[in-house]
C-alpha cells in the first residue's frame, strides 16, 4: 500500500478547510493567534493521523470485513450470518472515531447524557440495521420498500421525541459512517454480494445502516422524556477545556502545547478502547472462521497497529485545536450575522457553501464509493458526475444548516419535506441509483463534517440545545441529488435507445 497516496488524499481533504479558516481568521474575521496556531498544529496532526489510520484500514480492517462477509455467506447459515453481522456492526461502530467526537459534543450540550450510553445506543442501532441490510441482500428483498418502511417508522417516532433530540438523532446517522465503519461495512456487503454474484445488491447497506442510529437515538430521547430525566433547560454549552487554562501563568509556547499534552493520555486510552474490541473480534473469527495463513495474520495485525496509532494522532489533532478554531470562527461569524446582518450574513452562508462543496469531494469514503460505483456500473456511471451532484447537494445542506443556526427555526421544517421528496424520488429513480444515493448520504458525512463542520455550526448557533442538525442535512441532501442524477441518467438512456431504433 502506497502511504504517499494516502497522505495526498488526506492533505486534499484537510488543506482547503485550513486555507479558508486561515484566510478568514487573518482578515475579515480576526481570530486570536493562539487559536490559529493550535488550529494549524491540530490540522497537521489530523492529517498525519488520518493518513496512518486509513493505511491501517486498508491493511487490516477492510480485508477482514471482506473475508468475514464471504466466509459467513459460504456457510449458508442465515442465523449465523445475522448474529455475527450484529456483533460486527455494534463493535465497529463503537470503535468509530467520529462517534467518539460526536458523543463528546452531545455531552457538552446535554450534561445529563451519559457518553457511553449514547455510544452504545448508536452502536446498537447500527447492529440491528446491518442485520436488516444483509438479510435484504441474501433474500433479495426490494431496497426501495425497506427504505420506505424504515423511514416511515422513523418519522413517526421523530414527532414523539423531544425537539432538541431530533438534530442529535439525525446527526448520529451520518456520524456513524466514518473512516472505520464505512470501509468495513462496504467490505462486508461486497463480500456477501460477491458470493451471490449479484452486483445490483452491492450498494445500499451503508444507507440502511444509517437509519439504525437515528431510530435508536430517537427512542433514547423518548425514554429520557418519559422518565423525566430530559430537561431542555438543563442543556447548556460547557466551556472548552482549553479556555479554562490560566493564560497569565503560562508562556505563549506553553499555551499552545499544554492543551494537546493534557488530552494525550486520555486520547490514547480512547483509541485503545476503540481498536481493542475490533481486534478481539478478529481473533475470534480467525480461530473459528477465517483460518488465515501466518503471513496474512501478520499483515492484519500490522494494519491494526497502524489504525491504533493513526486514530490516536487523529483524535489528539481534533481535540487539541482543530474543533476549537471551528467553533470560534462559527461563533464570531454567527454573532456578526445576527448583530450586523447584510455582508456578514452572506459571508456566513457563503463560507458554509464553500466548505460543503470542498469537503464532500475530499472525504476518503466518498472516493471509495465513487470508485466502486464506476467499477460496478462498467463505467456507465461516471465518477466525476457523481462527485458534482454530491458536491452541490452537500454545499446546499451546510448552507441550510448555517441559515438555521442563526435563524433558529425547527429542523423538522427542512427534514420532513426533504425526506418526503427523497421518498417520492424512490418511485421514479432506478434501483441502483437509489441504493447509491442512500449510501452517499452516509459517506458524505465523514471525519471533517463530524469534527470541524459540526463545531463550526454549533459555534454559529452559540451552543443552543437544538443546534445539532448539520450532519443530518449533509446526510439527507445526497438522497435527493443522486436520485435526481439517476432520473436524468434514465431519461438519457431512453432517448438514446429511442434514437437507435
Short mmCIF file of C-alpha atoms in Angstrom, two decimals:
data_model
loop_
_atom_site.label_atom_id
_atom_site.label_comp_id
_atom_site.label_asym_id
_atom_site.label_seq_id
_atom_site.Cartn_x
_atom_site.Cartn_y
_atom_site.Cartn_z
CA UNK A 1 0.00 0.00 0.00
CA UNK A 2 1.44 3.40 -1.02
CA UNK A 3 1.35 5.63 2.07
CA UNK A 4 2.22 8.63 -0.11
CA UNK A 5 -1.09 8.31 -1.99
CA UNK A 6 -2.94 8.10 1.32
CA UNK A 7 -1.15 11.22 2.53
CA UNK A 8 -2.11 13.08 -0.67
CA UNK A 9 -5.77 12.06 -0.23
CA UNK A 10 -5.78 13.34 3.35
CA UNK A 11 -3.98 16.59 2.51
CA UNK A 12 -6.59 17.26 -0.19
CA UNK A 13 -9.25 16.68 2.49
CA UNK A 14 -7.83 18.97 5.15
CA UNK A 15 -5.80 21.67 3.36
CA UNK A 16 -8.72 23.54 1.70
CA UNK A 17 -10.53 23.76 5.06
CA UNK A 18 -7.39 25.09 6.74
CA UNK A 19 -6.90 27.62 3.93
CA UNK A 20 -10.45 29.01 4.31
CA UNK A 21 -10.15 29.27 8.11
CA UNK A 22 -6.75 30.97 7.99
CA UNK A 23 -7.90 33.37 5.26
CA UNK A 24 -10.93 34.45 7.29
CA UNK A 25 -9.12 34.32 10.65
CA UNK A 26 -6.34 36.60 9.44
CA UNK A 27 -8.53 39.08 7.52
CA UNK A 28 -12.28 39.63 7.76
CA UNK A 29 -12.95 37.67 10.96
CA UNK A 30 -9.81 38.14 13.10
CA UNK A 31 -9.15 35.24 15.47
CA UNK A 32 -6.63 35.05 18.35
CA UNK A 33 -3.18 33.99 17.16
CA UNK A 34 -3.12 31.30 19.87
CA UNK A 35 -6.26 29.68 18.44
CA UNK A 36 -4.92 29.81 14.89
CA UNK A 37 -1.57 28.26 15.87
CA UNK A 38 -3.35 25.45 17.73
CA UNK A 39 -5.59 25.02 14.69
CA UNK A 40 -2.60 24.63 12.37
CA UNK A 41 -0.92 22.14 14.72
CA UNK A 42 -4.22 20.26 15.12
CA UNK A 43 -4.68 20.19 11.34
CA UNK A 44 -1.20 18.75 10.81
CA UNK A 45 -1.78 16.07 13.47
CA UNK A 46 -5.21 15.28 11.99
CA UNK A 47 -3.69 14.91 8.51
CA UNK A 48 -0.90 12.62 9.68
CA UNK A 49 -3.23 10.62 11.93
CA UNK A 50 -5.89 10.10 9.28
CA UNK A 51 -3.22 9.02 6.76
CA UNK A 52 -1.84 6.35 9.08
CA UNK A 53 -5.35 5.32 10.13
CA UNK A 54 -6.54 4.84 6.54
CA UNK A 55 -3.42 2.81 5.78
CA UNK A 56 -4.32 0.59 8.73
CA UNK A 57 -7.88 0.28 7.42
CA UNK A 58 -6.61 -0.90 4.04
CA UNK A 59 -4.15 -3.37 5.56
CA UNK A 60 -6.30 -4.81 8.34
CA UNK A 61 -9.90 -3.68 8.74
CA UNK A 62 -11.15 -3.78 5.14
CA UNK A 63 -9.65 -7.22 4.26
CA UNK A 64 -11.09 -8.59 7.48
CA UNK A 65 -14.55 -7.28 6.53
CA UNK A 66 -14.45 -8.80 3.04
CA UNK A 67 -13.24 -12.18 4.32
CA UNK A 68 -15.86 -12.27 7.08
CA UNK A 69 -18.69 -11.43 4.67
CA UNK A 70 -17.58 -14.02 2.12
CA UNK A 71 -16.91 -16.81 4.64
CA UNK A 72 -20.15 -16.26 6.58
CA UNK A 73 -22.16 -16.36 3.34
CA UNK A 74 -20.43 -19.56 2.21
CA UNK A 75 -21.64 -21.25 5.42
CA UNK A 76 -25.21 -20.88 4.08
CA UNK A 77 -26.41 -20.36 7.64
CA UNK A 78 -28.57 -17.22 7.73
CA UNK A 79 -28.98 -17.06 11.57
CA UNK A 80 -25.18 -17.32 11.99
CA UNK A 81 -24.62 -14.58 9.40
CA UNK A 82 -27.11 -12.24 11.07
CA UNK A 83 -25.84 -12.81 14.64
CA UNK A 84 -22.26 -12.20 13.52
CA UNK A 85 -23.40 -9.16 11.49
CA UNK A 86 -24.97 -7.60 14.60
CA UNK A 87 -21.79 -8.17 16.63
CA UNK A 88 -19.66 -6.72 13.84
CA UNK A 89 -21.91 -3.67 13.36
CA UNK A 90 -22.01 -2.96 17.10
CA UNK A 91 -18.26 -3.30 17.68
CA UNK A 92 -17.13 -1.43 14.55
CA UNK A 93 -19.49 1.49 15.29
CA UNK A 94 -18.37 1.72 18.92
CA UNK A 95 -14.80 1.88 17.57
CA UNK A 96 -15.62 4.67 15.08
CA UNK A 97 -13.56 7.85 15.79
CA UNK A 98 -16.37 10.10 14.53
CA UNK A 99 -18.69 8.60 17.15
CA UNK A 100 -16.20 9.36 19.92
CA UNK A 101 -16.07 13.01 18.82
CA UNK A 102 -19.84 13.23 18.31
CA UNK A 103 -20.68 11.70 21.71
CA UNK A 104 -18.39 14.23 23.39
CA UNK A 105 -20.16 17.11 21.65
CA UNK A 106 -23.59 15.77 22.71
CA UNK A 107 -22.32 15.51 26.29
CA UNK A 108 -21.08 19.11 26.13
CA UNK A 109 -24.56 20.33 25.23
CA UNK A 110 -26.61 17.91 27.38
CA UNK A 111 -24.78 17.44 30.68
CA UNK A 112 -27.23 14.79 31.91
CA UNK A 113 -26.50 12.49 28.95
CA UNK A 114 -24.03 9.66 29.53
CA UNK A 115 -21.42 9.49 26.73
CA UNK A 116 -21.05 5.70 26.95
CA UNK A 117 -24.83 5.19 26.79
CA UNK A 118 -25.07 7.41 23.69
CA UNK A 119 -22.24 5.43 22.06
CA UNK A 120 -23.84 2.05 22.81
CA UNK A 121 -27.31 3.22 21.72
CA UNK A 122 -25.89 4.34 18.37
CA UNK A 123 -23.86 1.13 18.00
CA UNK A 124 -26.91 -1.00 18.80
CA UNK A 125 -28.92 0.82 16.13
CA UNK A 126 -26.25 0.11 13.53
CA UNK A 127 -26.07 -3.54 14.63
CA UNK A 128 -29.81 -4.06 14.16
CA UNK A 129 -29.93 -2.40 10.75
CA UNK A 130 -26.82 -4.11 9.40
CA UNK A 131 -28.74 -7.32 10.12
CA UNK A 132 -31.70 -5.97 8.13
CA UNK A 133 -29.38 -4.83 5.31
CA UNK A 134 -27.60 -8.17 4.94
CA UNK A 135 -30.88 -10.10 5.21
CA UNK A 136 -32.17 -7.97 2.33
CA UNK A 137 -29.10 -8.87 0.24
CA UNK A 138 -29.30 -12.59 0.98
CA UNK A 139 -33.09 -12.80 0.50
CA UNK A 140 -33.02 -10.38 -2.48
CA UNK A 141 -35.65 -8.06 -0.98
CA UNK A 142 -36.53 -4.71 -2.54
CA UNK A 143 -34.32 -1.94 -1.16
CA UNK A 144 -36.95 0.65 -2.02
CA UNK A 145 -39.57 -0.99 0.22
CA UNK A 146 -37.05 -1.45 3.04
CA UNK A 147 -36.12 2.24 2.91
CA UNK A 148 -39.71 3.45 2.61
CA UNK A 149 -40.98 1.39 5.57
CA UNK A 150 -37.95 2.21 7.75
CA UNK A 151 -38.16 5.97 7.16
CA UNK A 152 -41.93 5.97 7.73
CA UNK A 153 -41.43 4.36 11.16
CA UNK A 154 -38.53 6.71 11.86
CA UNK A 155 -40.58 9.86 11.25
CA UNK A 156 -43.44 8.61 13.42
CA UNK A 157 -41.00 8.46 16.36
CA UNK A 158 -39.44 11.78 15.32
CA UNK A 159 -42.75 13.53 16.04
CA UNK A 160 -42.90 11.93 19.52
CA UNK A 161 -39.27 12.56 20.56
CA UNK A 162 -38.11 15.84 22.19
CA UNK A 163 -37.40 18.51 19.57
CA UNK A 164 -33.88 19.05 20.92
CA UNK A 165 -33.07 15.38 20.31
CA UNK A 166 -34.14 15.32 16.66
CA UNK A 167 -30.99 17.05 15.41
CA UNK A 168 -28.80 14.77 17.53
CA UNK A 169 -30.60 11.66 16.26
CA UNK A 170 -30.30 12.55 12.57
CA UNK A 171 -26.72 13.72 13.06
CA UNK A 172 -25.84 10.36 14.61
CA UNK A 173 -26.90 8.61 11.40
CA UNK A 174 -24.24 10.50 9.48
CA UNK A 175 -21.58 10.35 12.20
CA UNK A 176 -21.65 6.54 12.28
CA UNK A 177 -20.48 6.28 8.69
CA UNK A 178 -16.91 7.43 9.23
CA UNK A 179 -13.44 6.24 8.21
CA UNK A 180 -13.65 2.97 10.18
CA UNK A 181 -17.30 1.98 9.75
CA UNK A 182 -17.73 2.69 6.02
CA UNK A 183 -14.81 0.57 4.72
CA UNK A 184 -15.76 -2.34 6.95
CA UNK A 185 -19.50 -2.26 6.24
CA UNK A 186 -18.96 -1.79 2.50
CA UNK A 187 -16.40 -4.61 2.50
CA UNK A 188 -18.83 -6.87 4.38
CA UNK A 189 -21.61 -6.12 1.90
CA UNK A 190 -19.33 -6.65 -1.10
CA UNK A 191 -18.15 -9.95 0.38
CA UNK A 192 -21.74 -11.20 0.68
CA UNK A 193 -22.67 -9.90 -2.81
CA UNK A 194 -19.56 -11.48 -4.37
CA UNK A 195 -20.53 -14.94 -3.16
CA UNK A 196 -24.04 -14.41 -4.55
CA UNK A 197 -22.60 -12.89 -7.80
CA UNK A 198 -25.15 -10.09 -7.53
CA UNK A 199 -23.79 -6.64 -8.43
CA UNK A 200 -27.21 -4.99 -8.20
CA UNK A 201 -27.18 -5.58 -4.43
CA UNK A 202 -23.62 -4.32 -3.96
CA UNK A 203 -24.87 -0.94 -2.76
CA UNK A 204 -27.40 0.12 -0.14
CA UNK A 205 -26.01 -1.49 3.02
CA UNK A 206 -24.38 1.72 4.29
CA UNK A 207 -27.59 3.66 3.60
CA UNK A 208 -29.71 1.15 5.51
CA UNK A 209 -27.22 1.12 8.42
CA UNK A 210 -27.52 4.92 8.70
CA UNK A 211 -31.19 4.56 9.68
CA UNK A 212 -30.46 2.44 12.76
CA UNK A 213 -28.70 5.02 14.94
CA UNK A 214 -31.29 7.70 14.11
CA UNK A 215 -34.13 5.47 15.28
CA UNK A 216 -32.18 4.28 18.33
CA UNK A 217 -31.34 7.82 19.50
CA UNK A 218 -34.96 8.95 18.96
CA UNK A 219 -36.12 6.06 21.16
CA UNK A 220 -33.48 7.02 23.75
CA UNK A 221 -34.78 10.61 23.70
CA UNK A 222 -38.37 9.38 24.15
CA UNK A 223 -37.19 7.26 27.11
CA UNK A 224 -35.46 10.26 28.73
CA UNK A 225 -38.56 12.37 28.19
CA UNK A 226 -40.94 9.77 29.66
CA UNK A 227 -38.67 9.09 32.65
CA UNK A 228 -38.42 12.79 33.49
CA UNK A 229 -34.64 12.82 33.01
CA UNK A 230 -34.79 15.12 29.99
CA UNK A 231 -34.89 18.80 30.77
CA UNK A 232 -34.30 21.17 27.88
CA UNK A 233 -33.45 23.95 30.35
CA UNK A 234 -30.56 21.85 31.67
CA UNK A 235 -28.91 21.76 28.25
CA UNK A 236 -26.08 24.22 28.02
CA UNK A 237 -22.73 24.52 26.39
CA UNK A 238 -19.66 23.79 28.52
CA UNK A 239 -16.64 25.99 28.02
CA UNK A 240 -13.86 24.41 26.05
CA UNK A 241 -11.24 22.78 28.28
CA UNK A 242 -8.50 24.80 26.64
CA UNK A 243 -10.14 28.10 27.63
CA UNK A 244 -10.07 27.07 31.29
CA UNK A 245 -6.26 27.22 31.38
CA UNK A 246 -4.84 30.19 33.27
CA UNK A 247 -3.22 32.04 30.39
CA UNK A 248 -1.45 34.52 32.63
CA UNK A 249 0.58 31.79 34.32
CA UNK A 250 1.79 30.20 31.09
CA UNK A 251 4.21 31.27 28.42
CA UNK A 252 2.92 31.66 24.86
CA UNK A 253 4.60 28.39 23.79
CA UNK A 254 3.17 26.59 26.82
CA UNK A 255 -0.33 27.88 25.99
CA UNK A 256 -0.01 26.28 22.55
CA UNK A 257 1.09 22.84 23.67
CA UNK A 258 -0.44 22.36 27.15
CA UNK A 259 -3.97 21.54 25.86
CA UNK A 260 -2.54 18.92 23.47
CA UNK A 261 -0.37 17.48 26.24
CA UNK A 262 -3.31 17.35 28.67
CA UNK A 263 -5.53 15.35 26.32
CA UNK A 264 -2.74 12.99 25.18
CA UNK A 265 -3.13 10.22 27.77
CA UNK A 266 -6.95 10.41 27.69
CA UNK A 267 -6.97 10.18 23.90
CA UNK A 268 -4.60 7.19 23.83
CA UNK A 269 -6.97 5.30 26.13
CA UNK A 270 -9.98 6.23 23.96
CA UNK A 271 -8.19 4.98 20.84
CA UNK A 272 -7.24 1.76 22.61
CA UNK A 273 -10.85 1.21 23.72
CA UNK A 274 -11.96 1.75 20.12
CA UNK A 275 -9.49 -0.63 18.46
CA UNK A 276 -9.31 -3.39 21.12
CA UNK A 277 -12.89 -4.76 20.64
CA UNK A 278 -12.42 -4.93 16.87
CA UNK A 279 -9.10 -6.71 17.29
CA UNK A 280 -10.77 -9.14 19.72
CA UNK A 281 -13.40 -9.82 17.06
CA UNK A 282 -10.63 -10.55 14.56
CA UNK A 283 -9.04 -13.08 16.97
CA UNK A 284 -12.37 -14.88 17.45
CA UNK A 285 -13.08 -15.01 13.69
CA UNK A 286 -9.54 -16.15 12.92
CA UNK A 287 -9.86 -19.09 15.31
CA UNK A 288 -13.41 -20.10 14.37
CA UNK A 289 -13.94 -18.99 10.76
CA UNK A 290 -11.16 -17.38 8.74
CA UNK A 291 -8.17 -19.69 9.37
CA UNK A 292 -5.76 -17.36 7.53
CA UNK A 293 -2.07 -18.09 7.00
CA UNK A 294 0.55 -16.64 9.36
CA UNK A 295 1.60 -14.11 6.71
CA UNK A 296 -1.99 -12.90 6.29
CA UNK A 297 -2.44 -12.70 10.06
CA UNK A 298 0.73 -10.64 10.48
CA UNK A 299 -0.44 -8.26 7.73
CA UNK A 300 -3.75 -7.73 9.51
CA UNK A 301 -2.05 -7.22 12.88
CA UNK A 302 0.22 -4.58 11.34
CA UNK A 303 -2.92 -2.95 9.94
CA UNK A 304 -4.50 -2.81 13.41
CA UNK A 305 -1.32 -1.27 14.87
CA UNK A 306 -1.35 1.41 12.16
CA UNK A 307 -5.05 2.04 12.82
CA UNK A 308 -4.43 2.49 16.56
CA UNK A 309 -1.50 4.89 16.08
CA UNK A 310 -3.36 6.86 13.41
CA UNK A 311 -6.57 7.08 15.45
CA UNK A 312 -4.63 8.36 18.47
CA UNK A 313 -2.92 11.11 16.47
CA UNK A 314 -6.20 11.96 14.70
CA UNK A 315 -8.10 12.45 17.97
CA UNK A 316 -5.27 14.49 19.51
CA UNK A 317 -5.34 16.81 16.50
CA UNK A 318 -9.13 17.12 16.56
CA UNK A 319 -9.36 17.84 20.30
CA UNK A 320 -6.11 19.80 20.50
CA UNK A 321 -7.18 22.78 18.40
CA UNK A 322 -8.98 21.84 15.17
CA UNK A 323 -12.51 21.84 16.60
CA UNK A 324 -11.85 24.84 18.84
CA UNK A 325 -11.00 27.01 15.84
CA UNK A 326 -14.11 25.82 14.01
CA UNK A 327 -16.33 26.68 16.99
CA UNK A 328 -14.71 30.11 17.44
CA UNK A 329 -14.95 31.02 13.76
CA UNK A 330 -18.58 29.89 13.64
CA UNK A 331 -19.45 31.82 16.80
CA UNK A 332 -17.80 35.01 15.57
CA UNK A 333 -19.43 34.84 12.14
CA UNK A 334 -22.78 33.88 13.70
CA UNK A 335 -22.71 36.85 16.08
CA UNK A 336 -21.74 39.24 13.28
CA UNK A 337 -24.52 37.86 11.05
CA UNK A 338 -27.11 38.33 13.82
CA UNK A 339 -25.95 41.79 15.00
CA UNK A 340 -24.85 43.38 11.71
CA UNK A 341 -26.58 41.20 9.10
CA UNK A 342 -26.01 42.07 5.44
CA UNK A 343 -22.50 41.24 4.32
CA UNK A 344 -21.72 39.03 7.33
CA UNK A 345 -24.92 37.04 6.90
CA UNK A 346 -23.96 36.37 3.28
CA UNK A 347 -20.37 35.60 4.36
CA UNK A 348 -21.55 33.01 6.90
CA UNK A 349 -23.79 31.22 4.40
CA UNK A 350 -21.19 31.57 1.63
CA UNK A 351 -18.49 30.06 3.85
CA UNK A 352 -20.80 27.12 4.54
CA UNK A 353 -21.47 26.63 0.82
CA UNK A 354 -17.74 26.71 0.02
CA UNK A 355 -16.85 24.30 2.84
CA UNK A 356 -19.62 21.93 1.75
CA UNK A 357 -18.51 21.84 -1.87
CA UNK A 358 -14.88 21.21 -0.88
CA UNK A 359 -15.28 18.75 1.96
CA UNK A 360 -17.54 16.18 0.28
CA UNK A 361 -15.17 15.82 -2.67
CA UNK A 362 -12.28 15.27 -0.27
CA UNK A 363 -13.85 12.71 2.09
CA UNK A 364 -11.94 9.39 1.77
CA UNK A 365 -15.13 7.30 1.96
CA UNK A 366 -16.65 9.30 -0.92
CA UNK A 367 -13.69 8.39 -3.12
CA UNK A 368 -14.04 4.72 -2.15
CA UNK A 369 -17.76 4.75 -3.03
CA UNK A 370 -17.29 6.64 -6.31
CA UNK A 371 -14.61 4.18 -7.45
CA UNK A 372 -16.86 1.23 -6.67
CA UNK A 373 -19.80 2.83 -8.47
CA UNK A 374 -17.75 3.36 -11.63
CA UNK A 375 -16.40 -0.21 -11.48
CA UNK A 376 -19.72 -1.94 -10.78
CA UNK A 377 -21.52 0.11 -13.46
CA UNK A 378 -18.82 -0.72 -16.01
CA UNK A 379 -18.03 2.97 -16.43
CA UNK A 380 -21.57 3.98 -17.43
CA UNK A 381 -21.93 5.99 -14.20
CA UNK A 382 -19.06 8.47 -14.27
CA UNK A 383 -17.21 9.24 -11.07
CA UNK A 384 -16.90 12.93 -11.97
CA UNK A 385 -20.66 13.32 -12.43
CA UNK A 386 -21.34 11.60 -9.11
CA UNK A 387 -18.93 13.95 -7.31
CA UNK A 388 -20.51 17.03 -8.91
CA UNK A 389 -24.02 16.10 -7.75
CA UNK A 390 -22.70 15.21 -4.28
CA UNK A 391 -20.80 18.49 -4.08
CA UNK A 392 -23.85 20.59 -4.94
CA UNK A 393 -26.07 18.67 -2.53
CA UNK A 394 -23.63 18.94 0.38
CA UNK A 395 -23.00 22.65 -0.22
CA UNK A 396 -26.75 23.32 -0.05
CA UNK A 397 -27.02 21.19 3.11
CA UNK A 398 -24.36 23.12 5.03
CA UNK A 399 -25.74 26.44 3.78
CA UNK A 400 -29.19 25.47 5.12
CA UNK A 401 -27.65 24.32 8.43
CA UNK A 402 -25.96 27.70 8.95
CA UNK A 403 -29.11 29.59 7.96
CA UNK A 404 -30.97 27.59 10.59
CA UNK A 405 -28.17 28.17 13.14
CA UNK A 406 -28.70 31.94 13.09
CA UNK A 407 -32.44 31.96 12.26
CA UNK A 408 -33.33 29.28 14.82
CA UNK A 409 -36.26 27.59 13.03
CA UNK A 410 -37.26 23.99 13.70
CA UNK A 411 -35.17 21.32 11.95
CA UNK A 412 -38.36 19.46 11.02
CA UNK A 413 -39.21 22.23 8.56
CA UNK A 414 -36.29 21.01 6.40
CA UNK A 415 -36.09 17.31 7.25
CA UNK A 416 -39.76 16.41 6.71
CA UNK A 417 -40.15 17.89 3.20
CA UNK A 418 -36.58 16.81 2.31
CA UNK A 419 -37.14 13.15 3.15
CA UNK A 420 -40.62 13.29 1.62
CA UNK A 421 -39.02 14.38 -1.67
CA UNK A 422 -36.43 11.59 -1.33
CA UNK A 423 -39.20 9.01 -0.82
CA UNK A 424 -41.13 10.28 -3.85
CA UNK A 425 -37.97 10.11 -5.97
CA UNK A 426 -37.62 6.43 -4.95
CA UNK A 427 -40.64 5.69 -7.16
CA UNK A 428 -39.08 7.12 -10.33
CA UNK A 429 -35.35 6.51 -9.77
CA UNK A 430 -33.59 3.32 -10.98
CA UNK A 431 -32.93 0.87 -8.12
CA UNK A 432 -29.15 1.06 -8.43
CA UNK A 433 -29.14 4.86 -8.17
CA UNK A 434 -31.45 4.80 -5.14
CA UNK A 435 -29.06 2.41 -3.38
CA UNK A 436 -26.08 4.60 -4.31
CA UNK A 437 -27.95 7.72 -3.15
CA UNK A 438 -28.66 6.36 0.33
CA UNK A 439 -25.07 5.09 0.61
CA UNK A 440 -23.86 8.54 -0.45
CA UNK A 441 -25.88 10.15 2.31
CA UNK A 442 -23.82 8.18 4.79
CA UNK A 443 -20.37 8.57 3.30
CA UNK A 444 -20.76 12.32 2.64
CA UNK A 445 -20.64 12.99 6.38
CA UNK A 446 -17.10 11.82 7.12
CA UNK A 447 -14.44 12.87 9.65
CA UNK A 448 -14.24 16.53 8.58
CA UNK A 449 -18.01 17.03 8.72
CA UNK A 450 -18.28 15.29 12.09
CA UNK A 451 -15.48 17.37 13.57
CA UNK A 452 -14.86 20.79 12.03
CA UNK A 453 -18.20 21.45 10.29
CA UNK A 454 -20.25 20.35 13.30
CA UNK A 455 -18.14 22.54 15.63
CA UNK A 456 -18.43 25.45 13.18
CA UNK A 457 -22.23 25.16 13.09
CA UNK A 458 -22.55 24.72 16.87
CA UNK A 459 -20.42 27.85 17.27
CA UNK A 460 -22.65 29.79 14.88
CA UNK A 461 -25.68 28.67 16.93
CA UNK A 462 -23.91 29.68 20.18
CA UNK A 463 -24.27 26.17 21.58
CA UNK A 464 -28.06 26.15 21.82
CA UNK A 465 -29.56 22.77 22.75
CA UNK A 466 -31.28 22.43 19.37
CA UNK A 467 -28.24 23.49 17.34
CA UNK A 468 -27.42 19.98 16.08
CA UNK A 469 -28.59 19.06 12.59
CA UNK A 470 -25.78 19.86 10.14
CA UNK A 471 -24.73 16.20 9.73
CA UNK A 472 -28.41 15.31 9.33
CA UNK A 473 -28.75 17.73 6.42
CA UNK A 474 -25.45 16.59 4.86
CA UNK A 475 -26.77 13.01 5.04
CA UNK A 476 -30.15 14.00 3.56
CA UNK A 477 -29.25 16.13 0.53
CA UNK A 478 -27.36 13.39 -1.41
CA UNK A 479 -30.53 11.27 -1.26
CA UNK A 480 -32.20 13.93 -3.39
CA UNK A 481 -29.20 14.94 -5.53
CA UNK A 482 -28.09 11.43 -6.58
CA UNK A 483 -31.65 10.24 -7.25
CA UNK A 484 -32.18 13.29 -9.48
CA UNK A 485 -28.96 12.24 -11.23
CA UNK A 486 -30.41 8.73 -11.59
CA UNK A 487 -33.62 10.02 -13.15
CA UNK A 488 -31.61 12.17 -15.60
CA UNK A 489 -29.50 9.10 -16.44
CA UNK A 490 -32.68 7.06 -17.01
CA UNK A 491 -34.18 9.72 -19.31
CA UNK A 492 -30.95 9.96 -21.33
CA UNK A 493 -30.82 6.18 -21.74
CA UNK A 494 -34.41 6.14 -23.01
CA UNK A 495 -33.63 8.88 -25.51
CA UNK A 496 -30.54 7.04 -26.73
CA UNK A 497 -32.43 3.75 -27.11
CA UNK A 498 -35.25 5.60 -28.91
CA UNK A 499 -32.75 7.25 -31.25
CA UNK A 500 -31.13 3.91 -32.07
CA UNK A 501 -34.48 2.50 -33.09
#
